[in-house]
Coordinates of C-alpha atoms in Angstrom, one line a residue:
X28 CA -3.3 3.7 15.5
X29 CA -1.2 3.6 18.4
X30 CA 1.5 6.6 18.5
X31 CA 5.0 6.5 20.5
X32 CA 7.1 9.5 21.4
X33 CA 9.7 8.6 23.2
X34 CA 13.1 10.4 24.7
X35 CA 16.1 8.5 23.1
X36 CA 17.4 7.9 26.5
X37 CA 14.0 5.6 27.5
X38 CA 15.1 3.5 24.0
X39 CA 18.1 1.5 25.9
X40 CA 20.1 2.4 22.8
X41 CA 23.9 1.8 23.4
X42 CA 26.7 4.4 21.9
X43 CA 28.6 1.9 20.2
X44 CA 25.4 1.4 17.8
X45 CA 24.9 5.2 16.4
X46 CA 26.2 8.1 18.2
X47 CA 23.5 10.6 18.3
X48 CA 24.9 14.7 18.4
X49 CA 24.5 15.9 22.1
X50 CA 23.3 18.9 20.8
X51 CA 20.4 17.1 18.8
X52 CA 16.6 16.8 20.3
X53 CA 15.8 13.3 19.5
X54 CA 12.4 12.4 18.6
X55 CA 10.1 10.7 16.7
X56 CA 7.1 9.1 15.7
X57 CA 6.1 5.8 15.6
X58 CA 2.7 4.1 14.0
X59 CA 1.5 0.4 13.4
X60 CA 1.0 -0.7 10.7
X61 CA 0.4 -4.5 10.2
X62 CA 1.6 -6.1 13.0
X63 CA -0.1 -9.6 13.0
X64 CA 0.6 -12.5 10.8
X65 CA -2.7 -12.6 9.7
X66 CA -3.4 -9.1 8.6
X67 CA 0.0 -8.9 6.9
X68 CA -1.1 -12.5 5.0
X69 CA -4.2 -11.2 3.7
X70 CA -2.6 -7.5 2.6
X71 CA 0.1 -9.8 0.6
X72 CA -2.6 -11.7 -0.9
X73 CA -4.6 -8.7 -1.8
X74 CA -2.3 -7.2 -4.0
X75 CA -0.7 -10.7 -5.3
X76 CA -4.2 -12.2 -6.0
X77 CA -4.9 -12.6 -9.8
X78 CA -1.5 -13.2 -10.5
X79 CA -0.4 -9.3 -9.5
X80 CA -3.6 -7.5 -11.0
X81 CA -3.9 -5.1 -8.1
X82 CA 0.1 -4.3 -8.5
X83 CA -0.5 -3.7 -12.0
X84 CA -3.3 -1.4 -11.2
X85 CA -1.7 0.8 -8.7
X86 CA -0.3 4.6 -10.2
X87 CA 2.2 6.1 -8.3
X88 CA 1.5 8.7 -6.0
X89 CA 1.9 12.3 -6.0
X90 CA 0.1 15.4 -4.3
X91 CA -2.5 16.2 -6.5
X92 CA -3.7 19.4 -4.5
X93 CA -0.6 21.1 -4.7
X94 CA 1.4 23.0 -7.6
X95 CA 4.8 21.6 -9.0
X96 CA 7.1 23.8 -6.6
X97 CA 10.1 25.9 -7.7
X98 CA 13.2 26.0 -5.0
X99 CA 15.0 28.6 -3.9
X100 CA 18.0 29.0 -2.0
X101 CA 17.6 29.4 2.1
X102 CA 20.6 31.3 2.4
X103 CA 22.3 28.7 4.5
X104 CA 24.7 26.3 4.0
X105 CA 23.1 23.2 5.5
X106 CA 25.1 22.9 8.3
X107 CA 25.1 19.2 10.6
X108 CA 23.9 19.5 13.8
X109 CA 26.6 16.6 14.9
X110 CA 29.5 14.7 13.9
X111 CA 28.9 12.3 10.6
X112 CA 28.6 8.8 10.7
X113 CA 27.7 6.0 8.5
X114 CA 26.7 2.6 8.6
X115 CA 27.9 0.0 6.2
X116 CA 26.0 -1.7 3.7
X117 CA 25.8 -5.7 3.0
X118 CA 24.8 -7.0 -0.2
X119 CA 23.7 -10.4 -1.4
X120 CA 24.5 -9.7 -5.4
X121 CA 27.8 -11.0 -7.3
X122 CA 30.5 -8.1 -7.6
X123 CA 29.7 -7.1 -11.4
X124 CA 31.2 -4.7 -14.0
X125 CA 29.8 -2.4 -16.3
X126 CA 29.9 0.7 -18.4
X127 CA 26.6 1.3 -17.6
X128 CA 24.7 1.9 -14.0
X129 CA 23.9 -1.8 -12.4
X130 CA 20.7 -1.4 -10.7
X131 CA 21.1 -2.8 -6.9
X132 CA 18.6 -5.7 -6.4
X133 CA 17.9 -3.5 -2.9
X134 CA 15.5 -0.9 -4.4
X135 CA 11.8 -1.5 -5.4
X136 CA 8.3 -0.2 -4.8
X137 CA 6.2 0.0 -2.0
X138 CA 2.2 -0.3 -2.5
X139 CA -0.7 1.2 -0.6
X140 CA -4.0 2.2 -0.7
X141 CA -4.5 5.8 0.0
X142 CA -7.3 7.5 1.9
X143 CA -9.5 7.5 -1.1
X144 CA -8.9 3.6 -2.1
X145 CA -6.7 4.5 -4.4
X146 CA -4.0 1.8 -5.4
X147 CA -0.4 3.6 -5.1
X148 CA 2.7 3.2 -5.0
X149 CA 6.2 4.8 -4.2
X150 CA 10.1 3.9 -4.4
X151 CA 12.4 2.3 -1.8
X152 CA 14.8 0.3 -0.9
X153 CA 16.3 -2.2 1.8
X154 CA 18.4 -0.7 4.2
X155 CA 21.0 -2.1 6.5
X156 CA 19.6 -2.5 10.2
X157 CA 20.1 -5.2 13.0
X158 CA 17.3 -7.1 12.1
X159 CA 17.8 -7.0 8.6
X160 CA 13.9 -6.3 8.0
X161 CA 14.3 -2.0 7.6
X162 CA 13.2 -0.1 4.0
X163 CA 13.7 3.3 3.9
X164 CA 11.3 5.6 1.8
X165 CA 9.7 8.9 1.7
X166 CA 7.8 9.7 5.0
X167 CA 4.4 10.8 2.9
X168 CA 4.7 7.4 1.0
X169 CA 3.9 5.6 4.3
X170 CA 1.7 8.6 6.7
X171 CA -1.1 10.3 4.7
X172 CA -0.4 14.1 3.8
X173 CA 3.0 13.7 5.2
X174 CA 1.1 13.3 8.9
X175 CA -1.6 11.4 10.9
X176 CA -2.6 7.8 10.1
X177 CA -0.5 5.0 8.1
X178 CA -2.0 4.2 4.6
X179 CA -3.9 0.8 4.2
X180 CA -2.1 -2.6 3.2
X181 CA 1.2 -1.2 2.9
X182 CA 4.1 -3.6 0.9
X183 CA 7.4 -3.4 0.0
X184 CA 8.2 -5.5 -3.5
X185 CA 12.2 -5.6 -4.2
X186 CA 13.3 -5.6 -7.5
X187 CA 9.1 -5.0 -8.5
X188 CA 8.7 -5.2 -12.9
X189 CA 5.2 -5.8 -14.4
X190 CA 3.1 -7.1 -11.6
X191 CA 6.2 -9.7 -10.5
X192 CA 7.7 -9.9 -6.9
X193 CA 11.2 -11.8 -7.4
X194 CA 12.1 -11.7 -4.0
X195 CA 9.0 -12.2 -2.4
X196 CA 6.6 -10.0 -0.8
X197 CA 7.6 -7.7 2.6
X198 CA 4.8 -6.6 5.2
X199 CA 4.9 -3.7 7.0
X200 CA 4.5 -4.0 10.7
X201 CA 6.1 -0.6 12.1
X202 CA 6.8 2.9 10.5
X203 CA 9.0 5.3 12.1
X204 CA 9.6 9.0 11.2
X205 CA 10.5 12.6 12.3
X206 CA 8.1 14.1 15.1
X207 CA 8.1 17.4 12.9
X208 CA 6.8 15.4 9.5
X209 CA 4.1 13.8 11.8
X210 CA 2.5 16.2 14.0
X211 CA 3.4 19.5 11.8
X212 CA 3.1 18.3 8.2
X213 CA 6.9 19.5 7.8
X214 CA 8.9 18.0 4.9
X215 CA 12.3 19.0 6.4
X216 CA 11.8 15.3 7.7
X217 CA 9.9 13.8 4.8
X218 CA 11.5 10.2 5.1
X219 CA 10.6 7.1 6.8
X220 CA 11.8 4.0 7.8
X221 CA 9.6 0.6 8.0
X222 CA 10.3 -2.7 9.9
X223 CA 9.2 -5.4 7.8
X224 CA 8.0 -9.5 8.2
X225 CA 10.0 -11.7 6.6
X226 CA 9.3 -12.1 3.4
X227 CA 6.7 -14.7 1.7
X228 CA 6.1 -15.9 -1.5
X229 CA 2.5 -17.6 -2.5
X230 CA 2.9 -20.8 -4.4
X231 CA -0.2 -22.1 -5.5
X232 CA -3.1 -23.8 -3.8
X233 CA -4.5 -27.2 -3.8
X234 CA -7.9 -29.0 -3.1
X235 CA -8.5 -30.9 -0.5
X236 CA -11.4 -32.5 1.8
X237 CA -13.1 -30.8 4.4
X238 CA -11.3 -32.5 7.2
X239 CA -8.1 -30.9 6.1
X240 CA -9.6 -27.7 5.2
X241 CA -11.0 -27.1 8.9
X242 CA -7.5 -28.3 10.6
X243 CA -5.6 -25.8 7.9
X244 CA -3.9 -22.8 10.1
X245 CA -3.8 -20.7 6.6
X246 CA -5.0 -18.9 3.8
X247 CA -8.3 -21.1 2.6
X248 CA -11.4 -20.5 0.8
X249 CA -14.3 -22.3 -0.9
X250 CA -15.6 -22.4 -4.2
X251 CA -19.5 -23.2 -5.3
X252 CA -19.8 -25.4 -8.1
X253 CA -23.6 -25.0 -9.5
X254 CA -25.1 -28.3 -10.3
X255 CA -28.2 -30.3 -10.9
X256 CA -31.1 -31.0 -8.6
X257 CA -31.0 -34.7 -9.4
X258 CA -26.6 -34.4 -8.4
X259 CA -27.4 -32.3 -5.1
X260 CA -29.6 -35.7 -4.5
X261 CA -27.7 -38.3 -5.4
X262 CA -24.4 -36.9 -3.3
X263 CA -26.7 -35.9 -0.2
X264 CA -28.2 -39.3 -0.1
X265 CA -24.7 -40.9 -0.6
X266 CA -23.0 -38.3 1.7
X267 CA -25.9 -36.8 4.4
X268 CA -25.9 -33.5 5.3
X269 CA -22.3 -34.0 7.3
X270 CA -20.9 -34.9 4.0
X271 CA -17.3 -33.9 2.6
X272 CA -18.4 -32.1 -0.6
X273 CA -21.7 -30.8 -0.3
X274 CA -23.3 -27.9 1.4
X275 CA -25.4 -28.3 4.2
X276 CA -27.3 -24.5 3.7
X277 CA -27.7 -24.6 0.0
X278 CA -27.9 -21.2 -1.9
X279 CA -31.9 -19.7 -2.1
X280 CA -31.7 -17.4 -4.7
X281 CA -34.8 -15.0 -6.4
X282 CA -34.5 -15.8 -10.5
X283 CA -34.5 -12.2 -12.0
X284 CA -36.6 -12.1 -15.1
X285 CA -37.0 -9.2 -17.6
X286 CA -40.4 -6.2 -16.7
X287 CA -42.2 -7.7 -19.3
X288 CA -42.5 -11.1 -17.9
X289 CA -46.0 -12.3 -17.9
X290 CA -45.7 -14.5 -14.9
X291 CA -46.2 -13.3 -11.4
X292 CA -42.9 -11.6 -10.6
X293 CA -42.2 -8.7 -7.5
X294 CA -40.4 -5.3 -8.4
X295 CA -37.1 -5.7 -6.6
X296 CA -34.1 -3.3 -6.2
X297 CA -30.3 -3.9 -6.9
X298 CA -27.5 -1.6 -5.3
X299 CA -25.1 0.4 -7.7
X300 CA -22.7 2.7 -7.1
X301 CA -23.4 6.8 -7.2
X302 CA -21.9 6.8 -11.1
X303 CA -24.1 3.8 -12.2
X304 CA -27.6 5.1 -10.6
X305 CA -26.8 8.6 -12.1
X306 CA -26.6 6.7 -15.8
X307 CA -29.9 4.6 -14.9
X308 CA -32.8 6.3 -17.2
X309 CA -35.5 7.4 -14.6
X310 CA -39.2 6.3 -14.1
X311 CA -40.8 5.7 -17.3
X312 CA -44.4 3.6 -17.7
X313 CA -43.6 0.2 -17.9
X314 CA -40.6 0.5 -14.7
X315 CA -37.9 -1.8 -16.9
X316 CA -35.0 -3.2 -15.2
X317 CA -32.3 -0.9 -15.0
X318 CA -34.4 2.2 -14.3
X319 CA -33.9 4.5 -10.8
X320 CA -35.4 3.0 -8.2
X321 CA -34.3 5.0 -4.9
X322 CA -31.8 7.4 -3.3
X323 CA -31.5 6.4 0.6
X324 CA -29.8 9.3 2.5
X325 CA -27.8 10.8 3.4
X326 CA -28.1 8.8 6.3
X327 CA -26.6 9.9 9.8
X328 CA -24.1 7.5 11.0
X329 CA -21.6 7.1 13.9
X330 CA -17.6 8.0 12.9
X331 CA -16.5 4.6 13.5
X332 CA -18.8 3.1 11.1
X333 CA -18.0 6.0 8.9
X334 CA -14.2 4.2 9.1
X335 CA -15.4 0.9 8.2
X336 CA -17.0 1.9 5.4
X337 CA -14.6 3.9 4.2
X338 CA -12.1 1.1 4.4
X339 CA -14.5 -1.6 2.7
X340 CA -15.5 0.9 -0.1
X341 CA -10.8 1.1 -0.6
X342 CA -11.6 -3.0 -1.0
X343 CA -14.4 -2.1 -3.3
X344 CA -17.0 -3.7 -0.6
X345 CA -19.3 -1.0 -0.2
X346 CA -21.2 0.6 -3.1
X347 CA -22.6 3.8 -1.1
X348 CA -21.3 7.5 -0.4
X349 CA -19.4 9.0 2.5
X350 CA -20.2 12.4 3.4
X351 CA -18.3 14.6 6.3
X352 CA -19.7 17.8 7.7
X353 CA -17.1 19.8 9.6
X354 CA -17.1 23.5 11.7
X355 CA -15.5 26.1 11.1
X356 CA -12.1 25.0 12.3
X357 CA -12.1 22.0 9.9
X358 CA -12.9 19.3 12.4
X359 CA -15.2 16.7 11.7
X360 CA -18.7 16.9 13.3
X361 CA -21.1 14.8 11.4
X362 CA -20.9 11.5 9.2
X363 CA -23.8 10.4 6.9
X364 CA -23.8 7.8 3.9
X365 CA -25.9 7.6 0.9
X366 CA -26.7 4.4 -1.2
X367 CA -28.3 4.0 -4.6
X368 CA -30.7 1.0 -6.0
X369 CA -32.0 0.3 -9.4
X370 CA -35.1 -1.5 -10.2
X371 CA -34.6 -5.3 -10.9
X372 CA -38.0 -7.7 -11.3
X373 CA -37.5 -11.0 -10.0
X374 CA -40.1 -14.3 -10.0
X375 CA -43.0 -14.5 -7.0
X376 CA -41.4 -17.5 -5.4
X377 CA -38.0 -18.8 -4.9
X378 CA -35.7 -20.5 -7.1
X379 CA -33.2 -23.0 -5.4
X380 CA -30.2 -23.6 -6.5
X381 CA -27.8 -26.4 -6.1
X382 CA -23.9 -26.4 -5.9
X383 CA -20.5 -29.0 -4.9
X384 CA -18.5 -27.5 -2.8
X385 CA -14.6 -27.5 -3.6
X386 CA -12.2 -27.0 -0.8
X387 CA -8.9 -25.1 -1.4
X388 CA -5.8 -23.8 0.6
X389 CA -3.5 -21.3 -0.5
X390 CA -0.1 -22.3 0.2
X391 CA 2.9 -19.9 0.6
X392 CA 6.8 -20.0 1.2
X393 CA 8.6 -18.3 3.8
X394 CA 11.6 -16.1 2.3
X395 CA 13.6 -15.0 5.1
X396 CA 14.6 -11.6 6.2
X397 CA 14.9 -8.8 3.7
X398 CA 17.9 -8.2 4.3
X399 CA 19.7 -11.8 4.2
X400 CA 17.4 -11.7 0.9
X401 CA 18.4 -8.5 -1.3
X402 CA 20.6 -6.7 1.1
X403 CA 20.8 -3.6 2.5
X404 CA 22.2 -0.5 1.4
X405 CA 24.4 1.5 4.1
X406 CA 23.0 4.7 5.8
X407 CA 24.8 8.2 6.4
X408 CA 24.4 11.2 8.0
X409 CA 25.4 14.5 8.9
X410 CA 27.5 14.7 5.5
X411 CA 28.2 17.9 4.3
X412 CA 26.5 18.6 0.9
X413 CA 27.5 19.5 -2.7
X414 CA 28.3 14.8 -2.1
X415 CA 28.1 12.7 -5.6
X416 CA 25.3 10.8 -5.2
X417 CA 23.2 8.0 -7.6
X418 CA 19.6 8.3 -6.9
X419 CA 16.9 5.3 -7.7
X420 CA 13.5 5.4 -8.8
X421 CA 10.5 4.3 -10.3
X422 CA 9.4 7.6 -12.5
X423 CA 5.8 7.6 -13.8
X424 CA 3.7 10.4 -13.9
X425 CA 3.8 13.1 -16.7
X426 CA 5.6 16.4 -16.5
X427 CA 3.7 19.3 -16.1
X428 CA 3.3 20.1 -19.7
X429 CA 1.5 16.5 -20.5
X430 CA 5.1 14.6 -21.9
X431 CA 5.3 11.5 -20.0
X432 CA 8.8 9.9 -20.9
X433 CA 8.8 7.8 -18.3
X434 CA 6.3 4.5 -17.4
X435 CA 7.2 3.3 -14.2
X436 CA 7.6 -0.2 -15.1
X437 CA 11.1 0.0 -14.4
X438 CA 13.5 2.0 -12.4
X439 CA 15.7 4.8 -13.5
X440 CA 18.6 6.7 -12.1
X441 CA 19.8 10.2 -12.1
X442 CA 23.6 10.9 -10.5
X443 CA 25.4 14.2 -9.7
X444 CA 26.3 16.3 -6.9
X445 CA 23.7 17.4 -4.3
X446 CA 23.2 21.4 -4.1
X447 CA 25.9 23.2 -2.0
X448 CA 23.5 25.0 -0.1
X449 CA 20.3 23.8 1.5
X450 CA 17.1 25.2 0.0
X451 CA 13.5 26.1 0.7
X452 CA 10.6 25.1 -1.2
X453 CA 7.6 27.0 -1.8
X454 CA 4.3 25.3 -1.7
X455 CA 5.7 22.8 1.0
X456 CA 6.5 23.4 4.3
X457 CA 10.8 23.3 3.6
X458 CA 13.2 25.0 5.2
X459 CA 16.2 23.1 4.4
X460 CA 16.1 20.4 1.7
X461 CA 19.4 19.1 -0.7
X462 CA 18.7 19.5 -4.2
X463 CA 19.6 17.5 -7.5
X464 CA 19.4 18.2 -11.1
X465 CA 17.3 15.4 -12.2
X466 CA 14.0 15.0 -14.7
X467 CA 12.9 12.2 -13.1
X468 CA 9.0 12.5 -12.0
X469 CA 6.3 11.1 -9.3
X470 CA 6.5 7.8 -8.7
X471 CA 10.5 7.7 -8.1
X472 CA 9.4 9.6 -4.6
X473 CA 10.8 7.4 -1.9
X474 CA 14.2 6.3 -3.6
X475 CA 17.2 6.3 -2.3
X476 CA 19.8 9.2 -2.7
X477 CA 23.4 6.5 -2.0
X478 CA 26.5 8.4 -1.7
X479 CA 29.8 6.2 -2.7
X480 CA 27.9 4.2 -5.1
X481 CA 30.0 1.3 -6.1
X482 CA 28.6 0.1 -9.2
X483 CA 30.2 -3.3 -9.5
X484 CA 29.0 -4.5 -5.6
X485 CA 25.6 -2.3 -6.4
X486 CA 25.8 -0.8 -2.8
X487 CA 26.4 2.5 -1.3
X488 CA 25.2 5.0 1.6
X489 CA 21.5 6.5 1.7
X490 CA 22.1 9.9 2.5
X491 CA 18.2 11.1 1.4
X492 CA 14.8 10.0 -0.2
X493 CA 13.5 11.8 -3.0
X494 CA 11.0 13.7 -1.4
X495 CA 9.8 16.9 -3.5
X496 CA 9.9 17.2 -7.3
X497 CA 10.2 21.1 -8.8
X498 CA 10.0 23.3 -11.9
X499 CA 12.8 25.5 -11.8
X500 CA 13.4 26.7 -14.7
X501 CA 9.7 27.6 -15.6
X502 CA 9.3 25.4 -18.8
X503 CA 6.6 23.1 -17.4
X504 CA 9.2 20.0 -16.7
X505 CA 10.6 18.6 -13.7
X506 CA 14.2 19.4 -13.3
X507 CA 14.9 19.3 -9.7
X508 CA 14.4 16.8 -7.4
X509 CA 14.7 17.4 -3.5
X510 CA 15.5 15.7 -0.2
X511 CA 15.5 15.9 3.8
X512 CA 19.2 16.9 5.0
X513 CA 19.9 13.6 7.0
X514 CA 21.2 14.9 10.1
X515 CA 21.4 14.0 13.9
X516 CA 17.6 13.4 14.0
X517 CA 17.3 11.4 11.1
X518 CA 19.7 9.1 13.0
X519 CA 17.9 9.2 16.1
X520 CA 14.8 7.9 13.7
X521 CA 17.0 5.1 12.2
X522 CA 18.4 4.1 15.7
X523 CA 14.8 3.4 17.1
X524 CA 14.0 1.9 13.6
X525 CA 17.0 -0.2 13.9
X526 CA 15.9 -2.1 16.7
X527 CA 12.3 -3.3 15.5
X528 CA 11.5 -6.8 15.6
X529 CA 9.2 -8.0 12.9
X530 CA 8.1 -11.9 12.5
X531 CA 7.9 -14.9 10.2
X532 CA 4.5 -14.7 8.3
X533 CA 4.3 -18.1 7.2
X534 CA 5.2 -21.6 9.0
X535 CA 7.4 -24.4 6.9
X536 CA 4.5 -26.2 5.6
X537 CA 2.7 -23.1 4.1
X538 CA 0.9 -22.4 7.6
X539 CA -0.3 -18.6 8.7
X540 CA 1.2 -18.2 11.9
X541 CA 0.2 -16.5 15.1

């Protein structure tokens, strides 16, 4: 991944746009993440494939190796390091009333896969920016450990319930956040903000001939329909080997029969995963199927093909073990992988098999930008605290003591004044966070904190992300919920965020474009 650090004067940025505080050090961080129509295509149809099934699948994300965190106070006062300002909102929803909180159709969740393979996801929502294409979220919902490399196919879905994307699907192409959070792991500047493609929507597929399947510019696949020997014939000799439906290089296959087949057969192996070839019974007299075959490795292998595997065993391509050795100052010197086989018996000679070949294209819909879409919600800074604010997010996991009120199927809400003074939290590198009463848990990380809600136009300011979520009171239940002060440098973020030019994914006839 390519990283920018750049002065704000190099940026171009005029004063009329966001008036950064002269006494303010801007910088920031900038990673890629899937710049190119045709990786951000085939990271929207991973997690829509199978009708949402990898968007169900996901569990929110939290930080496992670290205890829920109590705050304290810092002793200051959280004072802005510039004058205020704020940016206005724009919304796309009907002005509504209601007794109760209307949810703005701005905030949703974004998905990833995290350095494990893991299927995550976090809070979020659209936020205003010239483009119309910015989401604003927690900075370690988008950079692993708060730091260092983007996570993997990385999606914002508005208005996300039970595996459904309303509004269409959003890309990530560009993530931007503070220089602290990235290089020093510090969650005083635990937010981010993401450029995304416009937004897509997939709408089916259809079959066609080959001809058409070869000129399509999009998503496309093939499907192997098994068939007779006497068919195969028939459509060959009708056809040829050029011919629209069936495939030249037909499939050569060994038939697997059971150990105790009395034909002649070869002892073969089949490769499982770790878990499966530590279940396997091992080596018994008459070497069934099933049984242990072989452990091969650990293997020594170079780092970048230590990445590749790493990313095809997050896609669930690669069966095998990664291992790391590293000295004694943590960094990595060695990279090895292990794979596991089973015995399998298969017949002495080859059985060929026959298939029809179908020809499909996916077809998708362009959406627009996310912002002429759901809208964006305004953004504000340098506010002084102790602010009412109504904060959004998708709660999941369970308290500490095991409760878990909360499924994450649909988003919740907390309101209240922010904390009149800024506060540390221990266990995370804080100096100065703003604090809420609020029992919402992991999973709502990432949503937005929006001062001046107005609940009838579903629009306000976003003045934090829920960043941090704490014990304070000692009963084993979140109570508190935290957030990065958005000061001068948060705006110095936004205002290289702001200008971030993202594409179209998909052409008007359903076309990936380049």
């Amino acid at each position: 991944m390519k990283r920018l650090l750049i002065p704000l004067a190099a940026a171009g940025l005029s004063a009329a746009v966001l008036a950064s505080p002269a006494n303010a050090a801007p910088s920031w961080a900038s990673e890629d993440l899937l710049t190119k129509p045709a990786d951000a295509y085939g990271a929207a149809a991973f997690w829509l494939d199978s009708n949402g099934a990898a968007l169900r699948k996901a569990t929110q994300y939290n930080l496992d190796a670290k205890d829920v965190p109590k705050v304290v106070s810092s002793g200051s006062k959280g004072v802005p390091d510039g004058k205020p300002g704020m940016t206005g909102p724009t919304t796309t929803a009907k002005a509504t009333t209601s007794k109760n909180v209307n949810l703005p159709k701005t905030i949703g969740k974004v998905f990833f896969l995290d350095k494990s393979g893991h299927y995550r996801w976090c809070s979020a929502t659209s936020i205003q920016s010239r483009n119309r294409n910015l989401v604003a979220t927690a900075g370690h919902c988008v950079f692993e450990n708060g730091k260092d490399e983007v996570y993997r196919k990385w999606i914002f879905v508005p208005g996300y319930y039970q595996g459904k994307a309303p509004w269409g699907v959003y890309v990530g192409a560009y993530a931007f956040t503070a220089y602290d959070l990235d290089t020093y792991d510090d969650y005083d500047g635990d937010y981010a903000f993401v450029a995304v493609h416009n937004g897509f929507a997939l709408t089916g597929s259809k079959e066609v001939v080959k001809s058409e399947f070869h000129a399509w510019a999009g998503d496309k696949w093939i499907k192997h329909e098994e068939i007779k020997k006497e068919e195969y014939d028939a459509g060959f000799e009708k056809y040829g080997p050029a011919g629209p439906y069936w495939s030249k290089d037909f499939d050569v296959t060994p038939e697997k029969v059971a150990h105790n087949y009395s034909g002649e057969k070869i002892l073969t192996k089949v490769e499982v995963t770790e878990s499966e070839y530590g279940k396997a019974p091992k080596d018994t007299a008459s070497d069934v199927n099933g049984e242990q075959y072989e452990q091969a490795g650990p293997t020594p292998i170079s780092q970048e093909e230590f990445k590749k595997l790493t990313a095809e065993k997050g896609d669930g391509k690669y069966l095998g073990k990664l291992t790391v050795t590293k000295d004694a100052n943590g960094t990595e010197t060695a990279w090895f992988e292990t794979r596991f086989y089973v015995k399998q018996w298969v017949k002495a000679g080859k059985t060929v098999r026959y298939f029809r070949d179908h020809y499909f294209l996916g077809l998708a819909k362009d959406l627009g930008r996310l912002g002429d879409v759901v809208g964006g919600q305004g953004f504000a800074w340098n506010q002084p605290l102790g602010q009412q604010v109504t904060v959004f997010g998708y709660p999941s996991a369970p308290h500490p003591d095991g409760d878990r009120p909360y499924t994450g199927v649909t988003p919740k809400w907390c309101t209240g004044k922010t904390g009149t003074k800024s506060v540390q939290v221990n266990t995370f590198k804080v100096e100065t966070h703003q604090v809420l009463k609020c029992s919402m848990t992991w999973g709502a990380d990432g949503g937005p904190w929006l001062m001046k809600y107005n609940n009838s136009k579903r629009t306000g300011y976003v003045n934090g992300v829920t960043s941090v979520f704490a014990d304070n009171d000692g009963n084993d239940r979140i109570d508190t919920i935290s957030s990065a002060i958005f000061d001068g440098e948060t705006a110095d973020v936004y205002n290289k965020a702001n200008f971030a030019e993202t594409k179209k994914i998909v052409g008007p006839n359903g076309e990936l474009l380049k």
